[in-house]
Amino acid sequence: MSLMSEVGQKAFDLGVPIAVHLDVTYRCNERCVHCYLDHDDHGEMTTSEIKGVLDQLAEAGVFFLTFSGGEVFLRRDFFELVEHARRLMFNVKIKTNAVMIHEAEARRLRELGIDTIQISVYSHRAEVHDAITKLPHSFERTINAIRFLREQGLRVTIANVLMTANSSDHAGVQKLAAELDVHYTLDPTITPMMDGDTSVLSLRIPGEELTEVFHNPALVGNQEEFCAPPKPPSEQDLEGYSCSAGHSFCYISPYGDVFPCVQFPLPTGNIRQQKFLDIWNHSPEMKEVRSIQAKDLTTCSSCSHVSSCTRCPGLAYMEGSMRGPSTADCEKSFYRTGVPTANMLQQGLSKPRSTSGNTVPLIQIRPLQIQPIEVQPVEIPA
Amino acid sequence: MPERCTYIARSTAIAARALAGEMMVMNSTDSTFFTLNEVATAIFQAADGRTPLRDIVRDRICEQFDVDIEQAQTDAEQFVAELSGHGILLVSSQPLSSDSTRETP
Amino acid sequence: MAGSQKTACVEIGGIPIALSTSDDRFLDLLRHRYEGFLSASPPEFELEFDLTPAGSVSDDDVRVRRNDGDDEWIIERGDFHARWDPRTGRGRVRQNANPYSLDSVLRILHSLILAERGGFLLHAASAICNGRAYLFSGVSGAGKTTMTRLAPPDITLLTDEISYVRPGGGGYSAFGTPFAGELARAGENCTAPVSALFFLEQGPENRVDVLPCAEAVRRLMRNMLFFAADPGLVERLFATACDFVDTVPIRLLTFYPDASVWDVVRNFAPDFNRNIQGVPEHA
């Protein structure tokens, strides 16, 4: 076990929120075809509110802080926020489309000691990338920005979200990443991530193509191990918890709403009304998420995949129950190993229902409390 | 002859946070990740660039952890050398101010 | 028409309009100019561009008219000539390949579409603060650009020049526009419900005053963009202005040009949601 995973486990066991994903805006300068986000400003936290949140997060023990959106650089106070975060000694990761990063911004990010900048690149072909983002020349601007960042010696990860329009481009993007000397990652819902950090996007490409992706060693590493049939679960597996959502990780929206994860739209409280630690420690919803063990799962506890499945409790929640199955993960487990899941068998399916290239809508976490304008009746003098 | 003074400051490239008494430290330039034990954490937290190392050892280490001053000084120097080798601590014979605006994690 | 037509769909104020041309360079120009406002929505309207050889941008007054008994609008200025039929939603523009003519044609078209839908374009800067939109209008030099320049970084700027207003959600909503003023920066493609309209005046200190209804309507009409001397349209805009004044707080904002004026905006809590005069005008 690496030191990093040991620390992660310790935080998990102690219930310390070691990693937080903070969206500072939902506004965006790209209009990606697969993105269902509403890009308006419904009353984002102000500069001083976000600084206050960062102070509270540092106090709560948060170490890994991801700034994301929307497009973070649309906030004109973004550098001020990052400076504040770095003064508080967070390990800062930024997710961006990078089109607003030029030489000066890259230099500032290096000075601020940013850990990683994760940038979405959809294709190695400009016309395919631009057709997805709907921003002319965005490919050129994004790639130029990556060069500026690399010139500063910053660590960059290209995140390649696959959908039907670009499903055959992953090899090209991988090659591009190698040329630019940056890391490459597939949509994290396909590549399991240690820290429970999940992308805002969840999408499906057709099952047959998913099989191809999962059996491509260039994408999944040791293919034989990755695609091995599931081992029967041990007692320890059944007493295990799923992911870090609500245990050592949570998500905060631009409006201050706190959720167990980016993909888990279960409201647990608002940081504008309560202290972060009060929500984290005492919210009944957080406690409920934290209490679920593998043996408590309605369908999955009897599934042969239970110990190896990437079952996302947030997606399950969106399907109806946080203790139920998440169909997208059932499909992944099936296409990875060829072994049907309990959820499929229960429905009498020997293979998943055809999902020819559909995209699952992006989760939209809207502000939970839009303050209505106080309207007081006016007395008209007679 | 006066003893040579060593000043230590935390690098601006690092991230750090205490987890159950231990300090997690990560250097963003090369992604090296450390955890520091209680004694090392105390030295790291006191690394303000202005307090000489021997004062840190005397006031923070010997008093808090009840150790012999010479042994503590030797251990501290070794620890400081190791962390400065990883770019976590800056070491100088003059006071350093680079870290003055940063909070203690 | 030579060459194949290429289209970019530009969506301002939630109204997608397909702009098509056979000229690749012009297509690139308009995609650049309206970046952030390009959309994948099915277009409601279509404009086809025929490019003429380069000429100068004209300072002439624009003429927007329709022939008797005809639905089709004819929109003309020295540098462009456009026809647009609201029944079919299609139009044709002849202009040279410059962005200013393009902006003008689009603004006029939007003003015509909006008028039918109870909305309007206004000479005003607008911005979102705490999820609500605020409009800042006034004559040139009153401080529209100053207001946007002084805006704290956590304010979302919709435009420093032309505000886009449509009815919706029981009130009015403001939308960002790509039409830039002195900031030479397009607004953000965002929308929010309108909380107030301020008419700007610069002064020695910040203060907010209620405007009498009639004065509010008068000032609003004076700052609305409308081009057609069409009686039906003017009547429609007047009705819209009255409804807007009846629905949205209108204030006179005298301000000293420093950042403190934004505290006034942030703290602006309308005492009531209508512009009712304390004393009837005839009294």
Coordinates of N, CA and C in Angstrom, one line a residue, chain C residues 95-213:
Chain C
Q95 N -24.3 42.9 -47.6 CA -23.4 43.8 -46.9 C -22.0 43.4 -47.2
N96 N -21.0 44.3 -46.9 CA -19.6 43.8 -47.1 C -19.2 43.1 -45.8
A97 N -18.0 42.5 -45.9 CA -17.6 41.5 -44.8 C -17.0 42.3 -43.6
N98 N -17.8 43.2 -43.0 CA -17.3 43.8 -41.8 C -18.2 43.5 -40.6
P99 N -17.6 43.4 -39.4 CA -18.3 43.0 -38.2 C -19.3 44.0 -37.7
Y100 N -19.1 45.3 -38.0 CA -20.0 46.3 -37.5 C -21.3 46.3 -38.1
S101 N -21.3 46.1 -39.4 CA -22.6 46.0 -40.1 C -23.3 44.7 -39.6
L102 N -22.6 43.7 -39.4 CA -23.1 42.4 -38.9 C -23.8 42.6 -37.6
D103 N -23.1 43.3 -36.7 CA -23.7 43.6 -35.3 C -25.0 44.4 -35.5
S104 N -24.9 45.4 -36.3 CA -26.1 46.3 -36.5 C -27.3 45.5 -37.0
V105 N -27.1 44.7 -38.0 CA -28.2 43.9 -38.6 C -28.8 43.0 -37.5
L106 N -27.9 42.3 -36.8 CA -28.4 41.4 -35.7 C -29.2 42.1 -34.6
R107 N -28.6 43.3 -34.2 CA -29.3 44.1 -33.2 C -30.7 44.5 -33.7
I108 N -30.8 44.9 -34.9 CA -32.1 45.4 -35.4 C -33.1 44.2 -35.5
L109 N -32.6 43.1 -36.0 CA -33.4 41.9 -36.1 C -33.9 41.5 -34.7
H110 N -33.0 41.4 -33.8 CA -33.4 41.1 -32.4 C -34.4 42.1 -31.8
S111 N -34.2 43.4 -32.1 CA -35.2 44.4 -31.6 C -36.6 44.1 -32.2
L112 N -36.6 43.7 -33.5 CA -37.9 43.4 -34.1 C -38.6 42.2 -33.5
I113 N -37.8 41.1 -33.3 CA -38.3 39.9 -32.7 C -38.8 40.1 -31.3
L114 N -37.9 40.9 -30.6 CA -38.2 41.1 -29.1 C -39.5 41.9 -29.0
A115 N -39.7 42.9 -29.8 CA -40.8 43.8 -29.7 C -42.1 43.0 -29.7
E116 N -42.2 42.0 -30.6 CA -43.3 41.1 -30.7 C -43.5 40.3 -29.5
R117 N -42.4 40.0 -28.7 CA -42.5 39.2 -27.6 C -42.5 39.9 -26.2
G118 N -42.7 41.2 -26.3 CA -42.8 42.0 -25.1 C -41.4 42.3 -24.4
G119 N -40.4 42.2 -25.2 CA -39.0 42.5 -24.7 C -38.4 43.6 -25.4
F120 N -37.2 44.0 -25.1 CA -36.5 45.1 -25.7 C -35.0 45.1 -25.5
L121 N -34.3 45.8 -26.4 CA -32.9 46.1 -26.2 C -32.8 47.5 -25.6
L122 N -31.9 47.6 -24.7 CA -31.7 48.9 -24.0 C -30.3 49.4 -24.0
H123 N -30.1 50.7 -24.2 CA -28.8 51.2 -24.1 C -28.5 51.2 -22.6
A124 N -27.8 50.1 -22.1 CA -27.6 50.0 -20.7 C -26.5 48.9 -20.5
A125 N -25.7 49.1 -19.5 CA -24.8 48.0 -19.0 C -25.7 47.1 -18.2
S126 N -25.3 45.8 -18.1 CA -26.0 45.0 -17.1 C -25.1 43.9 -16.5
A127 N -25.4 43.5 -15.3 CA -24.6 42.6 -14.6 C -25.4 41.8 -13.6
I128 N -24.9 40.6 -13.3 CA -25.5 39.8 -12.3 C -24.8 39.9 -11.0
C129 N -25.6 40.1 -9.9 CA -25.1 40.2 -8.6 C -26.0 39.4 -7.7
N130 N -25.4 38.4 -7.0 CA -26.2 37.5 -6.2 C -27.4 36.9 -6.9
G131 N -27.1 36.5 -8.1 CA -28.2 35.8 -8.9 C -29.3 36.6 -9.5
R132 N -29.2 38.0 -9.3 CA -30.2 38.9 -9.9 C -29.5 39.8 -10.8
A133 N -30.2 40.2 -11.9 CA -29.6 41.1 -12.8 C -30.0 42.6 -12.5
Y134 N -29.0 43.5 -12.7 CA -29.2 44.9 -12.5 C -28.8 45.6 -13.8
L135 N -29.7 46.5 -14.2 CA -29.4 47.3 -15.5 C -29.0 48.7 -15.1
F136 N -28.0 49.2 -15.9 CA -27.5 50.6 -15.6 C -27.6 51.4 -17.0
S137 N -28.6 52.3 -17.0 CA -28.8 53.0 -18.3 C -28.5 54.5 -18.1
G138 N -28.4 55.1 -19.2 CA -28.2 56.6 -19.2 C -27.6 57.0 -20.5
V139 N -27.6 58.3 -20.6 CA -27.0 58.9 -21.8 C -25.5 58.6 -21.9
S140 N -25.0 58.7 -23.0 CA -23.5 58.5 -23.2 C -22.8 59.3 -22.2
G141 N -21.8 58.7 -21.5 CA -21.1 59.5 -20.6 C -21.6 59.5 -19.2
A142 N -22.8 58.9 -19.0 CA -23.5 58.9 -17.7 C -22.8 57.9 -16.8
G143 N -22.1 56.9 -17.3 CA -21.3 56.0 -16.5 C -21.5 54.5 -16.7
K144 N -22.1 54.2 -17.8 CA -22.3 52.7 -18.1 C -21.0 52.0 -18.0
T145 N -20.0 52.5 -18.8 CA -18.8 51.7 -18.8 C -18.1 51.8 -17.5
T146 N -18.2 53.0 -16.8 CA -17.6 53.2 -15.5 C -18.1 52.1 -14.5
M147 N -19.4 52.0 -14.6 CA -20.0 51.0 -13.7 C -19.4 49.6 -13.9
T148 N -19.3 49.2 -15.2 CA -18.8 47.9 -15.4 C -17.3 47.8 -15.1
R149 N -16.6 48.9 -15.3 CA -15.2 48.9 -15.0 C -15.0 48.8 -13.4
L150 N -15.9 49.4 -12.7 CA -15.7 49.3 -11.2 C -16.3 48.1 -10.6
A151 N -16.9 47.2 -11.4 CA -17.6 46.0 -10.8 C -16.5 45.1 -10.1
P152 N -16.8 44.7 -8.9 CA -15.9 43.8 -8.2 C -15.8 42.5 -9.0
P153 N -14.7 41.7 -8.8 CA -14.5 40.5 -9.6 C -15.6 39.4 -9.5
D154 N -16.4 39.5 -8.4 CA -17.4 38.4 -8.3 C -18.7 38.8 -8.9
I155 N -18.7 39.9 -9.7 CA -19.9 40.2 -10.4 C -19.8 39.7 -11.8
T156 N -20.9 39.1 -12.3 CA -20.9 38.6 -13.7 C -21.4 39.7 -14.7
L157 N -20.6 40.1 -15.6 CA -21.0 41.2 -16.5 C -21.7 40.6 -17.7
L158 N -22.9 41.2 -18.0 CA -23.7 40.7 -19.1 C -23.4 41.6 -20.4
T159 N -23.2 42.9 -20.2 CA -22.8 43.7 -21.3 C -22.5 45.1 -20.7
D160 N -21.6 45.8 -21.4 CA -21.4 47.2 -21.0 C -22.0 48.2 -22.0
E161 N -22.9 47.7 -22.8 CA -23.4 48.5 -23.9 C -24.9 48.3 -24.2
I162 N -25.3 47.1 -24.6 CA -26.6 46.9 -25.0 C -27.2 45.8 -24.2
S163 N -28.2 46.1 -23.4 CA -28.8 45.1 -22.5 C -30.0 44.4 -23.3
Y164 N -30.2 43.2 -22.9 CA -31.2 42.4 -23.6 C -32.2 42.0 -22.6
V165 N -33.5 42.4 -22.8 CA -34.5 42.1 -21.8 C -35.7 41.4 -22.4
R166 N -36.1 40.4 -21.7 CA -37.3 39.6 -22.1 C -38.2 39.3 -20.9
P167 N -39.5 39.3 -21.2 CA -40.4 38.9 -20.0 C -40.2 37.4 -19.8
G168 N -40.4 37.0 -18.5 CA -40.3 35.6 -18.2 C -40.3 35.4 -16.7
G169 N -40.9 34.3 -16.3 CA -40.9 34.0 -14.8 C -41.7 35.0 -14.0
G170 N -42.7 35.6 -14.5 CA -43.5 36.6 -13.7 C -42.8 38.0 -13.7
G171 N -41.7 38.1 -14.3 CA -41.0 39.4 -14.3 C -40.3 39.6 -15.6
Y172 N -39.1 40.1 -15.5 CA -38.3 40.2 -16.7 C -36.9 39.6 -16.5
S173 N -36.3 39.1 -17.5 CA -35.0 38.5 -17.4 C -34.0 39.3 -18.3
A174 N -32.8 39.5 -17.9 CA -31.7 40.1 -18.7 C -30.8 39.0 -19.2
F175 N -30.3 39.1 -20.4 CA -29.4 38.2 -21.0 C -28.1 38.9 -21.4
G176 N -27.0 38.2 -21.4 CA -25.8 38.7 -21.9 C -25.8 38.9 -23.4
T177 N -25.1 39.8 -23.9 CA -25.0 40.0 -25.3 C -23.5 40.1 -25.8
P178 N -23.2 39.7 -27.0 CA -21.9 39.8 -27.5 C -21.6 41.2 -28.0
F179 N -22.5 42.2 -27.9 CA -22.3 43.5 -28.5 C -21.5 44.3 -27.5
A180 N -20.2 44.5 -27.8 CA -19.3 45.2 -26.8 C -19.3 46.7 -27.1
G181 N -19.1 47.4 -25.9 CA -19.0 48.9 -26.0 C -17.5 49.2 -25.9
E182 N -17.3 50.2 -25.0 CA -15.9 50.7 -24.8 C -15.0 49.6 -24.2
L183 N -15.6 48.7 -23.4 CA -14.7 47.6 -22.9 C -14.2 46.7 -23.9
A184 N -14.8 46.8 -25.1 CA -14.4 45.9 -26.2 C -14.4 44.5 -25.8
R185 N -15.2 44.1 -24.9 CA -15.3 42.7 -24.4 C -16.8 42.3 -24.4
A186 N -17.0 41.2 -25.1 CA -18.4 40.7 -25.1 C -18.8 40.3 -23.7
G187 N -20.1 40.4 -23.5 CA -20.7 40.0 -22.2 C -20.7 38.5 -22.1
E188 N -21.1 38.1 -20.9 CA -21.1 36.6 -20.7 C -22.5 36.1 -21.1
N189 N -22.5 34.9 -21.7 CA -23.7 34.3 -22.1 C -24.5 33.7 -20.9
C190 N -25.1 34.6 -20.2 CA -25.8 34.2 -18.9 C -27.1 34.9 -18.9
T191 N -28.0 34.4 -18.0 CA -29.3 35.2 -17.8 C -29.6 35.2 -16.4
A192 N -30.4 36.2 -15.9 CA -30.9 36.2 -14.6 C -32.1 37.1 -14.5
P193 N -33.0 36.9 -13.5 CA -34.2 37.8 -13.4 C -33.7 39.2 -13.1
V194 N -34.4 40.2 -13.7 CA -34.0 41.6 -13.4 C -34.5 42.1 -12.1
S195 N -33.6 42.6 -11.3 CA -34.0 43.1 -10.0 C -34.3 44.6 -10.0
A196 N -33.6 45.3 -10.8 CA -33.8 46.8 -10.8 C -33.1 47.4 -12.1
L197 N -33.7 48.5 -12.4 CA -33.0 49.3 -13.5 C -32.6 50.6 -12.9
F198 N -31.4 51.0 -13.0 CA -30.9 52.2 -12.5 C -30.6 53.2 -13.6
F199 N -31.1 54.4 -13.6 CA -30.6 55.4 -14.5 C -29.4 56.1 -13.8
L200 N -28.3 56.2 -14.5 CA -27.1 56.7 -13.9 C -26.9 58.2 -14.0
E201 N -26.4 58.8 -13.0 CA -25.9 60.1 -13.0 C -24.7 60.2 -12.1
Q202 N -23.6 60.9 -12.5 CA -22.5 60.9 -11.6 C -22.6 62.1 -10.6
G203 N -22.2 62.0 -9.4 CA -22.3 63.0 -8.4 C -21.3 62.9 -7.3
P204 N -21.4 63.8 -6.3 CA -20.4 63.7 -5.2 C -20.5 62.6 -4.3
E205 N -21.7 61.9 -4.2 CA -21.9 60.8 -3.3 C -22.9 59.8 -3.9
N206 N -22.9 58.6 -3.3 CA -23.9 57.6 -3.8 C -25.2 57.8 -3.2
R207 N -26.2 57.9 -4.0 CA -27.6 57.9 -3.5 C -28.6 57.3 -4.5
V208 N -29.7 56.8 -3.9 CA -30.7 56.1 -4.8 C -32.0 56.9 -4.6
D209 N -32.6 57.3 -5.7 CA -33.9 58.0 -5.6 C -34.9 57.3 -6.5
V210 N -36.1 57.4 -6.0 CA -37.3 56.8 -6.7 C -37.6 57.8 -7.9
L211 N -37.9 57.2 -9.0 CA -38.3 58.1 -10.1 C -39.8 58.0 -10.3
P212 N -40.4 59.1 -10.5 CA -41.9 59.1 -10.8 C -42.1 58.2 -12.0
C213 N -43.3 57.5 -11.9 CA -43.6 56.6 -13.0 C -43.5 57.2 -14.4

